[in-house]
CSV table of C-alpha atoms in Angstrom, one decimal:
chain,number,residue,atom,x,y,z
A,1,MET,CA,96.1,88.0,86.3
A,2,ALA,CA,95.7,88.1,90.2
A,3,LEU,CA,97.3,91.2,91.9
A,4,LEU,CA,97.7,89.4,95.1
A,5,GLU,CA,98.1,85.6,95.7
A,6,VAL,CA,97.9,84.1,98.8
A,7,GLN,CA,99.1,80.4,98.5
A,8,ASN,CA,98.7,77.7,101.5
A,9,VAL,CA,99.5,80.2,104.1
A,10,THR,CA,99.7,79.0,107.6
A,11,VAL,CA,100.6,81.1,110.7
A,12,ARG,CA,101.4,79.4,114.1
A,13,VAL,CA,101.9,81.0,117.4
A,14,ALA,CA,103.0,78.7,120.4
A,15,GLN,CA,102.1,75.6,118.5
A,16,ARG,CA,98.7,76.9,117.8
A,17,SER,CA,97.5,77.5,114.2
A,18,LEU,CA,95.8,80.7,114.0
A,19,VAL,CA,95.6,80.6,110.1
A,20,ARG,CA,95.8,77.3,108.3
A,21,ASP,CA,96.3,76.3,104.5
A,22,VAL,CA,94.5,79.5,103.2
A,23,ASP,CA,94.5,80.3,99.6
A,24,LEU,CA,93.3,83.6,98.2
A,25,ASN,CA,93.5,85.2,94.8
A,26,ILE,CA,92.5,89.1,94.2
A,27,ALA,CA,92.6,91.1,91.1
A,28,ALA,CA,93.0,94.9,91.1
A,29,GLY,CA,89.6,96.5,91.2
A,30,GLU,CA,87.9,93.8,93.5
A,31,LEU,CA,86.8,94.2,97.0
A,32,VAL,CA,87.0,91.0,99.1
A,33,CYS,CA,85.4,90.8,102.6
A,34,VAL,CA,86.7,88.4,105.1
A,35,ILE,CA,84.0,87.2,107.7
A,36,GLY,CA,84.0,84.7,110.7
A,37,PRO,CA,83.4,84.7,114.4
A,38,ASN,CA,85.7,86.2,116.9
A,39,GLY,CA,89.1,84.4,116.9
A,40,ALA,CA,88.6,82.9,113.5
A,41,GLY,CA,92.1,84.3,112.4
A,42,LYS,CA,90.8,87.2,110.1
A,43,SER,CA,93.2,90.0,111.6
A,44,THR,CA,96.0,87.3,111.7
A,45,LEU,CA,95.4,86.8,107.9
A,46,LEU,CA,95.7,90.4,107.1
A,47,ARG,CA,98.8,90.6,109.2
A,48,ALA,CA,100.2,87.7,107.3
A,49,ILE,CA,99.4,89.1,103.9
A,50,CYS,CA,101.1,92.4,104.6
A,51,GLY,CA,104.1,90.9,106.2
A,52,GLU,CA,103.7,91.7,109.8
A,53,SER,CA,103.1,87.8,110.8
A,54,ALA,CA,105.7,85.4,109.9
A,55,LEU,CA,104.5,82.5,107.8
A,56,ASN,CA,105.1,79.0,108.9
A,57,CYS,CA,104.1,77.7,105.5
A,58,GLY,CA,103.0,79.1,102.0
A,59,GLN,CA,103.7,82.5,100.6
A,60,VAL,CA,102.2,85.7,99.4
A,61,LEU,CA,102.9,86.9,95.9
A,62,PHE,CA,102.2,90.6,95.0
A,63,LYS,CA,102.4,91.4,91.4
A,64,GLY,CA,103.9,87.8,90.9
A,65,ALA,CA,106.6,88.2,93.3
A,66,PRO,CA,107.1,87.5,97.1
A,67,ILE,CA,105.7,90.5,98.9
A,68,GLN,CA,108.8,90.7,101.4
A,69,ARG,CA,111.0,91.4,98.5
A,70,LEU,CA,109.7,94.8,98.2
A,71,SER,CA,111.8,97.5,99.6
A,72,PRO,CA,110.2,99.7,102.5
A,73,ARG,CA,109.6,102.6,100.0
A,74,ALA,CA,108.0,100.5,97.6
A,75,ARG,CA,105.8,98.6,99.9
A,76,ALA,CA,104.6,101.8,101.6
A,77,SER,CA,103.7,103.4,98.1
A,78,GLN,CA,101.7,100.3,97.0
A,79,ILE,CA,100.2,98.7,100.1
A,80,ALA,CA,98.2,100.4,102.8
A,81,VAL,CA,96.9,98.7,106.0
A,82,LEU,CA,94.5,100.1,108.5
A,83,PRO,CA,94.5,97.9,111.9
A,84,GLN,CA,91.8,97.5,114.2
A,85,HIS,CA,93.3,99.9,116.7
A,86,ASN,CA,94.9,103.2,115.9
A,87,PRO,CA,96.1,104.7,119.2
A,88,LEU,CA,97.2,108.4,118.7
A,89,SER,CA,97.2,111.1,121.5
A,90,PHE,CA,99.5,113.6,119.8
A,91,ALA,CA,97.6,116.9,118.7
A,92,PHE,CA,97.7,116.4,115.2
A,93,THR,CA,95.1,118.4,113.2
A,94,GLY,CA,92.9,116.1,110.7
A,95,LEU,CA,94.9,117.2,107.7
A,96,GLU,CA,98.3,116.8,109.3
A,97,LEU,CA,97.2,113.1,110.3
A,98,VAL,CA,96.2,112.4,106.7
A,99,ALA,CA,99.2,114.1,105.3
A,100,LEU,CA,101.5,111.5,107.3
A,101,SER,CA,100.6,109.0,104.4
A,102,ARG,CA,102.4,110.9,101.8
A,103,ASN,CA,105.9,110.3,103.2
A,104,PRO,CA,106.5,107.4,100.7
A,105,HIS,CA,105.8,109.8,97.6
A,106,ALA,CA,107.8,112.7,96.2
A,107,THR,CA,104.9,114.5,94.7
A,108,GLY,CA,105.3,117.7,96.3
A,109,LEU,CA,103.4,119.7,99.0
A,110,ALA,CA,100.6,121.2,96.8
A,111,ARG,CA,100.0,117.8,95.1
A,112,ASP,CA,99.9,116.0,98.5
A,113,GLN,CA,97.5,118.4,100.1
A,114,GLU,CA,95.3,118.1,97.1
A,115,ILE,CA,95.3,114.0,97.3
A,116,CYS,CA,94.8,114.4,101.0
A,117,MET,CA,91.7,116.7,100.6
A,118,ASP,CA,90.4,114.4,98.0
A,119,ALA,CA,90.7,111.3,100.2
A,120,MET,CA,89.0,113.4,103.1
A,121,ALA,CA,86.1,114.3,100.9
A,122,ALA,CA,85.6,110.7,99.9
A,123,LEU,CA,85.1,110.0,103.8
A,124,ASP,CA,83.2,113.1,104.3
A,125,VAL,CA,85.8,114.5,106.8
A,126,THR,CA,87.1,117.6,105.1
A,127,HIS,CA,85.3,119.6,108.0
A,128,LEU,CA,87.7,118.0,110.4
A,129,ALA,CA,90.7,119.2,108.4
A,130,GLY,CA,91.5,121.7,111.2
A,131,ARG,CA,90.3,120.0,114.3
A,132,LEU,CA,92.6,118.5,116.7
A,133,TYR,CA,92.5,114.8,116.5
A,134,PRO,CA,92.2,113.7,120.3
A,135,THR,CA,89.1,116.1,120.6
A,136,LEU,CA,87.2,114.0,117.9
A,137,SER,CA,84.8,111.3,118.3
A,138,GLY,CA,85.8,107.7,117.8
A,139,GLY,CA,83.9,107.6,114.5
A,140,GLU,CA,85.4,110.8,113.3
A,141,GLN,CA,88.8,109.5,114.1
A,142,GLN,CA,88.2,106.3,112.3
A,143,ARG,CA,87.1,108.0,109.0
A,144,LEU,CA,90.2,110.1,109.3
A,145,GLN,CA,92.4,107.1,109.7
A,146,LEU,CA,90.9,105.6,106.7
A,147,ALA,CA,91.2,108.7,104.7
A,148,ARG,CA,94.8,108.5,105.7
A,149,VAL,CA,95.5,104.9,104.4
A,150,MET,CA,93.5,105.6,101.2
A,151,ALA,CA,95.7,108.9,100.5
A,152,GLN,CA,98.8,106.7,101.0
A,153,ILE,CA,98.0,104.8,97.9
A,154,TRP,CA,95.7,107.2,96.1
A,155,CYS,CA,97.2,107.7,92.7
A,156,ALA,CA,97.9,104.8,90.1
A,157,GLU,CA,100.2,106.9,88.2
A,158,GLU,CA,102.6,106.9,91.2
A,159,ALA,CA,102.3,102.9,91.9
A,160,GLY,CA,100.1,101.4,89.4
A,161,ASP,CA,97.9,98.6,91.0
A,162,ARG,CA,97.8,98.8,94.6
A,163,LEU,CA,96.6,97.0,97.8
A,164,LEU,CA,94.5,98.1,100.5
A,165,LEU,CA,93.9,96.0,103.8
A,166,LEU,CA,91.4,97.3,106.1
A,167,ASP,CA,90.6,95.4,109.5
A,168,GLU,CA,87.2,96.2,110.7
A,169,PRO,CA,86.8,99.6,109.5
A,170,ALA,CA,83.1,100.0,110.2
A,171,THR,CA,84.1,100.0,114.0
A,172,SER,CA,82.8,103.2,115.8
A,173,LEU,CA,80.7,104.2,112.8
A,174,ASP,CA,77.1,105.0,112.8
A,175,ILE,CA,74.9,103.2,110.2
A,176,ALA,CA,74.9,106.1,107.8
A,177,HIS,CA,78.7,106.5,107.9
A,178,GLN,CA,79.3,102.7,107.5
A,179,TYR,CA,77.4,102.7,104.1
A,180,GLU,CA,79.1,105.7,103.1
A,181,MET,CA,82.4,104.3,103.9
A,182,MET,CA,81.7,101.1,102.0
A,183,LYS,CA,80.5,103.1,98.9
A,184,ALA,CA,83.9,104.9,99.2
A,185,VAL,CA,85.9,102.0,99.5
A,186,LYS,CA,84.3,100.2,96.7
A,187,ALA,CA,84.6,103.1,94.3
A,188,PHE,CA,88.3,103.2,95.4
A,189,ALA,CA,88.8,99.7,94.5
A,190,ARG,CA,87.4,100.2,91.1
A,191,ARG,CA,90.1,102.7,90.5
A,192,GLY,CA,92.8,99.7,90.3
A,193,VAL,CA,93.0,98.8,93.9
A,194,ALA,CA,92.7,95.3,95.4
A,195,VAL,CA,90.8,95.7,98.8
A,196,ILE,CA,90.5,93.2,101.5
A,197,MET,CA,88.7,94.0,104.6
A,198,THR,CA,87.3,92.1,107.7
A,199,VAL,CA,83.7,92.9,108.5
A,200,HIS,CA,81.3,91.5,111.0
A,201,ASP,CA,78.2,93.2,109.8
A,202,LEU,CA,77.2,90.5,107.1
A,203,ALA,CA,74.9,93.3,105.5
A,204,LEU,CA,77.9,95.2,104.6
A,205,ALA,CA,79.6,92.0,103.1
A,206,SER,CA,76.8,91.1,101.1
A,207,GLY,CA,75.8,94.7,99.7
A,208,TYR,CA,79.4,95.7,98.7
A,209,SER,CA,81.9,92.8,98.1
A,210,ASP,CA,82.7,91.2,94.9
A,211,ARG,CA,83.6,87.9,97.0
A,212,ILE,CA,83.3,86.9,100.4
A,213,LEU,CA,86.0,84.7,102.4
A,214,ALA,CA,84.6,82.7,105.3
A,215,LEU,CA,86.9,81.9,108.1
A,216,LYS,CA,86.3,79.4,110.6
A,217,GLU,CA,89.2,78.2,113.1
A,218,GLY,CA,91.8,79.7,110.6
A,219,ARG,CA,90.6,77.6,107.7
A,220,CYS,CA,88.6,78.9,104.7
A,221,MET,CA,85.1,77.3,105.1
A,222,ALA,CA,83.7,79.2,101.9
A,223,TYR,CA,84.9,81.6,99.0
A,224,GLY,CA,83.0,82.9,96.5
A,225,ASP,CA,80.4,85.6,95.9
A,226,GLY,CA,77.6,86.6,98.2
A,227,GLU,CA,75.0,84.0,97.0
A,228,THR,CA,77.5,81.2,97.2
A,229,VAL,CA,79.0,82.1,100.7
A,230,LEU,CA,76.0,83.8,102.7
A,231,THR,CA,73.6,80.5,102.7
A,232,ALA,CA,71.8,79.6,105.9
A,233,ALA,CA,73.9,76.4,106.1
A,234,ASN,CA,77.0,78.0,105.8
A,235,LEU,CA,76.5,80.8,108.2
A,236,SER,CA,74.8,78.4,110.9
A,237,GLU,CA,77.9,76.2,110.8
A,238,LEU,CA,80.2,79.2,110.6
A,239,TYR,CA,78.7,81.1,113.6
A,240,GLY,CA,77.0,78.2,115.5
A,241,TYR,CA,73.7,80.0,115.3
A,242,GLY,CA,70.5,79.5,113.3
A,243,VAL,CA,69.9,82.1,110.7
A,244,THR,CA,67.5,82.7,107.7
A,245,VAL,CA,68.7,84.1,104.4
A,246,VAL,CA,66.2,85.8,102.4
A,247,THR,CA,66.6,88.0,99.1
A,248,HIS,CA,66.9,91.7,99.9
A,249,PRO,CA,63.8,93.3,98.2
A,250,ILE,CA,65.7,96.3,96.6
A,251,THR,CA,69.2,95.1,96.0
A,252,GLY,CA,68.5,91.2,95.2
A,253,LYS,CA,71.6,90.4,97.5
A,254,PRO,CA,71.3,88.0,100.5
A,255,LEU,CA,69.9,89.5,103.7
A,256,VAL,CA,70.7,87.3,106.8
A,257,LEU,CA,68.2,87.2,109.7
A,258,ALA,CA,68.7,85.5,113.0
A,259,ASN,CA,66.2,82.9,114.0
A,260,GLU,CA,64.4,83.5,117.2
């Protein structure tokens, strides 16, 4: 049974459709990557799913019920969202920032700190626990922010199956931390979390996703596993740029190369 069902969702702003007639089902334990060019509607789709953008048509069901019926506390304990931009100038330490996510829960200070440190370890940021957030690099801040939203829905015993929405979480990360982040997110999904994330790097989508949703002008152009979606024909249509797709010699996954 799908944990999240997006049914015929349309979002319009000033008579312009940013997302049109999108359907999406995702089960707990799955990682779905959303790809597409700039302005394709990726961020709008995530905002529509979590209730930040009003729907002009369709509905979003979480555990079989409309997502807007969840109380604020129930939503915060089961659904975590990481937007593209997370401005913060207050001098929190790394641990204090991550600990903000535990407010929806009543698990106690000791358990909350344990969860925060576990989430930070998963993103390799435990050494930043005592550092002041404004003094950190963009990549370090991004990894702390991801640890924060993971800590928010860390335990299945608190909320059961959960949903994590990530909007371009690889921004500001070097190549090593991009891949480590994807490993951590996929491992987190396997613990009973449905994860939907937008990415621009097709290698990340190919290497780690269970399924890929390709958006073009707000519509679903393709949806399925990497071999189905990441074809030369699909990607050339999606981005308006010629590519060649070969098989990765180690992973066997599709590898996208730009044509000269």
